[in-house]
mmCIF file of N, CA and C in Angstrom:
data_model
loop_
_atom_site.group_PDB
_atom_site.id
_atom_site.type_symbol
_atom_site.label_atom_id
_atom_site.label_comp_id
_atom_site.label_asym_id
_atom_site.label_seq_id
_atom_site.Cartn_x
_atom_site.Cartn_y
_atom_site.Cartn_z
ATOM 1 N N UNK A 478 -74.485 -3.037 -13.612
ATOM 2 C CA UNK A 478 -73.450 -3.492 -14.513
ATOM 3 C C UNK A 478 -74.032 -4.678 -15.295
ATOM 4 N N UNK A 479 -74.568 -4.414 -16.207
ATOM 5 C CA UNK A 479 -75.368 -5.482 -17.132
ATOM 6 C C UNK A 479 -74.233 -6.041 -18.577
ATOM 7 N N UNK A 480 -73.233 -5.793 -18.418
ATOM 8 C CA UNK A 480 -72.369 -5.976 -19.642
ATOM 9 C C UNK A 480 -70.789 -6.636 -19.222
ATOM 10 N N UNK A 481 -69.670 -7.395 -19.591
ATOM 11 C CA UNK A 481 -68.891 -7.521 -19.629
ATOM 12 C C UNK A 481 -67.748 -6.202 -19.536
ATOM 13 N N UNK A 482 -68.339 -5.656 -20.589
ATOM 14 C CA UNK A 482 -67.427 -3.987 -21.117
ATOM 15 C C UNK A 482 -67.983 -2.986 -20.514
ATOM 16 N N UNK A 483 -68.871 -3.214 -18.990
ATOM 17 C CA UNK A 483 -68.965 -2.070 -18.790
ATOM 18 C C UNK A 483 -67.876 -1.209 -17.936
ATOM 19 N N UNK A 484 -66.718 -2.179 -17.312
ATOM 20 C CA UNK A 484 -65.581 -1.248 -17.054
ATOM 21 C C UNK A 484 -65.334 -0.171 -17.727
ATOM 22 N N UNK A 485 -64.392 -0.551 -19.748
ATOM 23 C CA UNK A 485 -64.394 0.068 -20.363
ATOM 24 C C UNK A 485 -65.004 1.377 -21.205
ATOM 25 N N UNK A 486 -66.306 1.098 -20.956
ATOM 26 C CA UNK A 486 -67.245 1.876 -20.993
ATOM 27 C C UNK A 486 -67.142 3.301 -20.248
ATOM 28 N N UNK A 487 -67.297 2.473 -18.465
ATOM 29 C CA UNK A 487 -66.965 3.811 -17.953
ATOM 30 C C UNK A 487 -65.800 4.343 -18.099
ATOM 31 N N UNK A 488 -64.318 4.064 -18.606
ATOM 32 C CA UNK A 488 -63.238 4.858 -18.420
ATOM 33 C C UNK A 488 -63.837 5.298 -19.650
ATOM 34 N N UNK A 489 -64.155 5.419 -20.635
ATOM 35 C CA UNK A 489 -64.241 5.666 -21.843
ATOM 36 C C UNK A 489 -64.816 7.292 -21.952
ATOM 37 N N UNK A 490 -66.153 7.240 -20.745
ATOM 38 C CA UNK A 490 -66.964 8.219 -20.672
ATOM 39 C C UNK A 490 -66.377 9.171 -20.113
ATOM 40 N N UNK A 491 -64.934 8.332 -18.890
ATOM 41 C CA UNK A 491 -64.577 9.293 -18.225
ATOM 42 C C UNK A 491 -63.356 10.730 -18.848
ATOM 43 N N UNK A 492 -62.968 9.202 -19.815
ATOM 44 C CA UNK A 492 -61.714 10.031 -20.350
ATOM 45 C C UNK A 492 -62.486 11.556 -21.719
ATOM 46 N N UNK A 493 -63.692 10.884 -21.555
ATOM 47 C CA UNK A 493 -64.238 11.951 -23.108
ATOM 48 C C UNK A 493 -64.831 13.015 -22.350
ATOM 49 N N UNK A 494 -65.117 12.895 -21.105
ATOM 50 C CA UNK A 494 -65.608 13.877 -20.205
ATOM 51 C C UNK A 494 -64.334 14.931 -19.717
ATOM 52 N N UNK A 495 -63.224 14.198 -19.440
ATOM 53 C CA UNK A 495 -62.418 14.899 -18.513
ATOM 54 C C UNK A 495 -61.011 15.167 -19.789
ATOM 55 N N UNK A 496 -60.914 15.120 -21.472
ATOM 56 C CA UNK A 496 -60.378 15.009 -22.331
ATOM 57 C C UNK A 496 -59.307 14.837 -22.243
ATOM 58 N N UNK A 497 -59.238 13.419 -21.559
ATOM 59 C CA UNK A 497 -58.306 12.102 -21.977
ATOM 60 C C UNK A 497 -58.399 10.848 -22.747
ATOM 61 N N UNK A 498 -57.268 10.866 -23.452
ATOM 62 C CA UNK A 498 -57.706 10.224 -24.777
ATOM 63 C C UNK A 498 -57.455 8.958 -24.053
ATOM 64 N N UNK A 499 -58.601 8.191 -24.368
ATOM 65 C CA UNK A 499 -58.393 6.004 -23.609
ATOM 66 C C UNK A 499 -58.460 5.786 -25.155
ATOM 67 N N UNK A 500 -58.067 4.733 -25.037
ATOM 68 C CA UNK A 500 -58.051 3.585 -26.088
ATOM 69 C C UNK A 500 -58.713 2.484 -24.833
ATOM 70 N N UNK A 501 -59.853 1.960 -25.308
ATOM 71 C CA UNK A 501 -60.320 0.481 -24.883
ATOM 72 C C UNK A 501 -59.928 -0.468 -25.698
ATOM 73 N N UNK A 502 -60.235 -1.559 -25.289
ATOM 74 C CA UNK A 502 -59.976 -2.792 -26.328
ATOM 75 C C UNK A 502 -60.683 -3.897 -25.831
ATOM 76 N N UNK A 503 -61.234 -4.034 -24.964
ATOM 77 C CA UNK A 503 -62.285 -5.194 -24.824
ATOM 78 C C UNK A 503 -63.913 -5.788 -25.683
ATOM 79 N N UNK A 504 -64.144 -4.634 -26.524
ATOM 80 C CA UNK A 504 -65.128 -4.982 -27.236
ATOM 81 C C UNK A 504 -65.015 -5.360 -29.015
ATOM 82 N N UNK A 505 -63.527 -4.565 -28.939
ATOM 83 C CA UNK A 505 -62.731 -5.070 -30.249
ATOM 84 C C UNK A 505 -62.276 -6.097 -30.636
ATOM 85 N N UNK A 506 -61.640 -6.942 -29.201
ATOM 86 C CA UNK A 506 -61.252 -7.820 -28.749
ATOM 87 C C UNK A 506 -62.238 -9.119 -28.604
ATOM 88 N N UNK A 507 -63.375 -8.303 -28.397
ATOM 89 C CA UNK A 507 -64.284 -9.820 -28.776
ATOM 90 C C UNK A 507 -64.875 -10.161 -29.858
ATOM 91 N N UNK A 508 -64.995 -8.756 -30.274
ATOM 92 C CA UNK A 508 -65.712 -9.262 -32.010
ATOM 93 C C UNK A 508 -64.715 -9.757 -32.498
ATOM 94 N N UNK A 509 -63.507 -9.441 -32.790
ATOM 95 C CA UNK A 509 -62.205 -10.312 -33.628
ATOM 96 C C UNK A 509 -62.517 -12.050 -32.999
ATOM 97 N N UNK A 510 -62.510 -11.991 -31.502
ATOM 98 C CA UNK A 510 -62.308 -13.401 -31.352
ATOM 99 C C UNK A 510 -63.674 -14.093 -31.620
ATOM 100 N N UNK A 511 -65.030 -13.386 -31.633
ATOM 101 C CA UNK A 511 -66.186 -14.069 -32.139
ATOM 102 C C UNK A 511 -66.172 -14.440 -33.985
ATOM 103 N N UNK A 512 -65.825 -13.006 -34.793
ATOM 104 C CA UNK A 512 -65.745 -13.344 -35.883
ATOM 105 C C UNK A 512 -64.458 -14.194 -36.804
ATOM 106 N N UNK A 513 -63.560 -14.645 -35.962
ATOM 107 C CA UNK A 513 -62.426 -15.212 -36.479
ATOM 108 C C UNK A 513 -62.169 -16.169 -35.796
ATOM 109 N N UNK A 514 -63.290 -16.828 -34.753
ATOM 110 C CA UNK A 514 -63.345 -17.718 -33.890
ATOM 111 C C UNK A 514 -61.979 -18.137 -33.603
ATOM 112 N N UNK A 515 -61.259 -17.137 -33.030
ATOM 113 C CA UNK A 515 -59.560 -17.610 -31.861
ATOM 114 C C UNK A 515 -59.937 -17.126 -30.592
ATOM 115 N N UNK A 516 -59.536 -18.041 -29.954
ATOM 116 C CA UNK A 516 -59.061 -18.118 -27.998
ATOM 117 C C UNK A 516 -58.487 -17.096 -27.734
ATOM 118 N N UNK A 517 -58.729 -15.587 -27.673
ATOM 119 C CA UNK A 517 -57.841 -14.865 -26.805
ATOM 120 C C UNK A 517 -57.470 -14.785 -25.595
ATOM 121 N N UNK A 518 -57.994 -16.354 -24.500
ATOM 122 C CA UNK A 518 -57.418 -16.064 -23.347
ATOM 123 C C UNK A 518 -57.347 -17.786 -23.299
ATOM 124 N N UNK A 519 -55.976 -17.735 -22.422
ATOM 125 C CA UNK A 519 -55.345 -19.373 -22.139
ATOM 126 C C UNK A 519 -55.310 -19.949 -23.750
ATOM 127 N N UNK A 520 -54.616 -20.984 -22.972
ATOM 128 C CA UNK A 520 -53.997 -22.029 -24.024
ATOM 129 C C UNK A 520 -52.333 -22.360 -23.767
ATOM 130 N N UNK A 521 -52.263 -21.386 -22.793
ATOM 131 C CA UNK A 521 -50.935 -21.449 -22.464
ATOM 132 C C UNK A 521 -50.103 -22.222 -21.790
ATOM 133 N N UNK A 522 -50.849 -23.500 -21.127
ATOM 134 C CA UNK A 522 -50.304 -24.160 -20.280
ATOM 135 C C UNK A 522 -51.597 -25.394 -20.043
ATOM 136 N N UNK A 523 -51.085 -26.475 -19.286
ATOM 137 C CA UNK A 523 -52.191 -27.293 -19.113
ATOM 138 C C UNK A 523 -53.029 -26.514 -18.306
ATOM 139 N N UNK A 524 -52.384 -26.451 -17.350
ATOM 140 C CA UNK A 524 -53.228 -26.004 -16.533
ATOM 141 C C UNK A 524 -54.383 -24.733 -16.656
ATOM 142 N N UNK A 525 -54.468 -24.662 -17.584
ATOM 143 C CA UNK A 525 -55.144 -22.895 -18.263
ATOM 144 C C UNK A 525 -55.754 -23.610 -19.645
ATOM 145 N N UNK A 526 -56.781 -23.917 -19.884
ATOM 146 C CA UNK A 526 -57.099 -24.525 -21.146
ATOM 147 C C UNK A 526 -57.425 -23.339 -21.725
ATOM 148 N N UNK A 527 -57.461 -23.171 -23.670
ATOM 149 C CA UNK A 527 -58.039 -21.960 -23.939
ATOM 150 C C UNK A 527 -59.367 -21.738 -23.759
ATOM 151 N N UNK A 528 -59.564 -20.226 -24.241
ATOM 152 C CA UNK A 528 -60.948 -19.643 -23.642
ATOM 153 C C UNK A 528 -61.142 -19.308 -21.898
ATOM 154 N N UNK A 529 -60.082 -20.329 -21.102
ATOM 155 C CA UNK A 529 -59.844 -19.721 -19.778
ATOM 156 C C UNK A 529 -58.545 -18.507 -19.183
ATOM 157 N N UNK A 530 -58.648 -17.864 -18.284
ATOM 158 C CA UNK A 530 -57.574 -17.098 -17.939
ATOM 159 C C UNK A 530 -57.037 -15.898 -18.299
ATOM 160 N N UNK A 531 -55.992 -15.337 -18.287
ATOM 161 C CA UNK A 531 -55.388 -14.254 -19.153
ATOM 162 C C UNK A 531 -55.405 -14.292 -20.837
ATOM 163 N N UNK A 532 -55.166 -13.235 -20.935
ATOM 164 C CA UNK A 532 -54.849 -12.882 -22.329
ATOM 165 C C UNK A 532 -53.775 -13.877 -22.750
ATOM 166 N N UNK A 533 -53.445 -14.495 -24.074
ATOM 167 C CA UNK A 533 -52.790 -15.235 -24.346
ATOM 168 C C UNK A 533 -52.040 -14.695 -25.429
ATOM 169 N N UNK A 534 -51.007 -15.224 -26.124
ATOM 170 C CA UNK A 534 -49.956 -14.361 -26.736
ATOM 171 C C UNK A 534 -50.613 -13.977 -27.867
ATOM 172 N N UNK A 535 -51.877 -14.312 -28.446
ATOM 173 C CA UNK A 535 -52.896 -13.801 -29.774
ATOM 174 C C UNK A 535 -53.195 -12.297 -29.010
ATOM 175 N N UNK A 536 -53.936 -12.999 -28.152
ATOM 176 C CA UNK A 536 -54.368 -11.515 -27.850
ATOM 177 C C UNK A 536 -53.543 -10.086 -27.514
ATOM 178 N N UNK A 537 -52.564 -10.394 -26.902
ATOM 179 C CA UNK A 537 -51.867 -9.275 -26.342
ATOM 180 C C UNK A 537 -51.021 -9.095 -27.670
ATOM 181 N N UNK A 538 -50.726 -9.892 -29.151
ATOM 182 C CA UNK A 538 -50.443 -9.070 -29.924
ATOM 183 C C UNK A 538 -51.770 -8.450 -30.943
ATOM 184 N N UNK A 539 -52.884 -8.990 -30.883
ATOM 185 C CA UNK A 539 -53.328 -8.556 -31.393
ATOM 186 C C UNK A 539 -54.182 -6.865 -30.662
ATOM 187 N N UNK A 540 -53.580 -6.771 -29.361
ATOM 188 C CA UNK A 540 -54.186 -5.667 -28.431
ATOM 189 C C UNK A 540 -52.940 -4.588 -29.171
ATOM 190 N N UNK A 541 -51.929 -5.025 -29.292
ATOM 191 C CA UNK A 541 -50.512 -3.634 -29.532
ATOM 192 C C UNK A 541 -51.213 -3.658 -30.702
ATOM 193 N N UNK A 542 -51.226 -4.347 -31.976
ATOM 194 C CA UNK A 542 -51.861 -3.635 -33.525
ATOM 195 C C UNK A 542 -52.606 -2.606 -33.102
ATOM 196 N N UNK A 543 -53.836 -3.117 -31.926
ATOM 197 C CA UNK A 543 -54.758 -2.199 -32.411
ATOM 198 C C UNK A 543 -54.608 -0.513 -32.152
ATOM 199 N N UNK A 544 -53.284 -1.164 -30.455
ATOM 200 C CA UNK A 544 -52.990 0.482 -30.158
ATOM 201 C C UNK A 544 -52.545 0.917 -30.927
ATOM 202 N N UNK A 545 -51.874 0.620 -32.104
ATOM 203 C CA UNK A 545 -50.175 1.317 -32.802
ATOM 204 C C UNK A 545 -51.609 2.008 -34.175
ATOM 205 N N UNK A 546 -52.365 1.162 -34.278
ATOM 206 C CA UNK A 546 -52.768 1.728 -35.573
ATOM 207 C C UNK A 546 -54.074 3.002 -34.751
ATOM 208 N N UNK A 547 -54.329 2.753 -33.516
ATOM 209 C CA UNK A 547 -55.130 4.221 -33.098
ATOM 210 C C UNK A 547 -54.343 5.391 -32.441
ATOM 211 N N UNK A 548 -52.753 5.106 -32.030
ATOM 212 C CA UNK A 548 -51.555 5.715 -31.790
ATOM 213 C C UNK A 548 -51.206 6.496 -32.998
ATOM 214 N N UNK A 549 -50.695 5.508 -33.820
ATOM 215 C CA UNK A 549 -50.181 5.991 -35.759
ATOM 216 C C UNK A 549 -51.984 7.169 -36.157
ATOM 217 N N UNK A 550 -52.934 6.551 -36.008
ATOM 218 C CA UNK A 550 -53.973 7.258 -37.115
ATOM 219 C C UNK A 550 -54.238 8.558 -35.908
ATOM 220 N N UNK A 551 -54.063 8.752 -34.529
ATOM 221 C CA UNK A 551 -54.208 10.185 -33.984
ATOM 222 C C UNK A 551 -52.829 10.590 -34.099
ATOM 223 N N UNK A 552 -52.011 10.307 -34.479
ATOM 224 C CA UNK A 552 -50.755 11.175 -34.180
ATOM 225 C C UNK A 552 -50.181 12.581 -35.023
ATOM 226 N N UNK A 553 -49.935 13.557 -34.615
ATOM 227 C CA UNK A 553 -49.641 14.933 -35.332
ATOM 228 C C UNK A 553 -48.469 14.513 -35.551
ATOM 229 N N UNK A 554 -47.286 13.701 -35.228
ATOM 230 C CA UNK A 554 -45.745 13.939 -36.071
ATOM 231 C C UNK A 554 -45.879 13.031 -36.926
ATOM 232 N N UNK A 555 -47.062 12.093 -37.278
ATOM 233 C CA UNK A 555 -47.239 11.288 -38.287
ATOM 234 C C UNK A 555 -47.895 11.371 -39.157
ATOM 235 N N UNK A 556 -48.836 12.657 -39.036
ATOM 236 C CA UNK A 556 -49.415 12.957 -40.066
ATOM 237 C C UNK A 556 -51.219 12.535 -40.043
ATOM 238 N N UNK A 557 -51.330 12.183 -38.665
ATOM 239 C CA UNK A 557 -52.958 11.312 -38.173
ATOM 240 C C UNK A 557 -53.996 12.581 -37.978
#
């Protein structure tokens, strides 16, 4: 396990192997927060400075955009 994303990775392989559709978001999730330099985890409390802890309320909305727009762009009653 030489990577951060290699969880994601493997569900990724698993779901394209066994044709279940995953959505990941951990590597999306870091280029946004590298190239737009925001804290997607902590900030939420003293005790949690950012850059430490859970996902923080950036991130977990910026995690639903990304599902709704790979939800919306595969979807057949929408026209994806």
């Amino acid at each position: 396990m030489d990577t951060l994303f290699y969880p994601d990775r493997r569900i990724a392989a698993f779901g394209r192997a066994s044709g279940v559709p995953v959505i990941t978001l951990a590597e999306a999730l870091a280029d946004r927060s590298a190239r737009d330099g925001v804290a997607l985890h902590g900030g939420y409390n003293e005790a949690v400075p950012a850059g430490e802890g859970h996902w923080n309320e950036t991130a977990s909305a910026l995690a639903a955009q990304m599902m709704a727009a790979r939800l919306c762009a595969e979807s057949r009653a929408i026209g994806g």
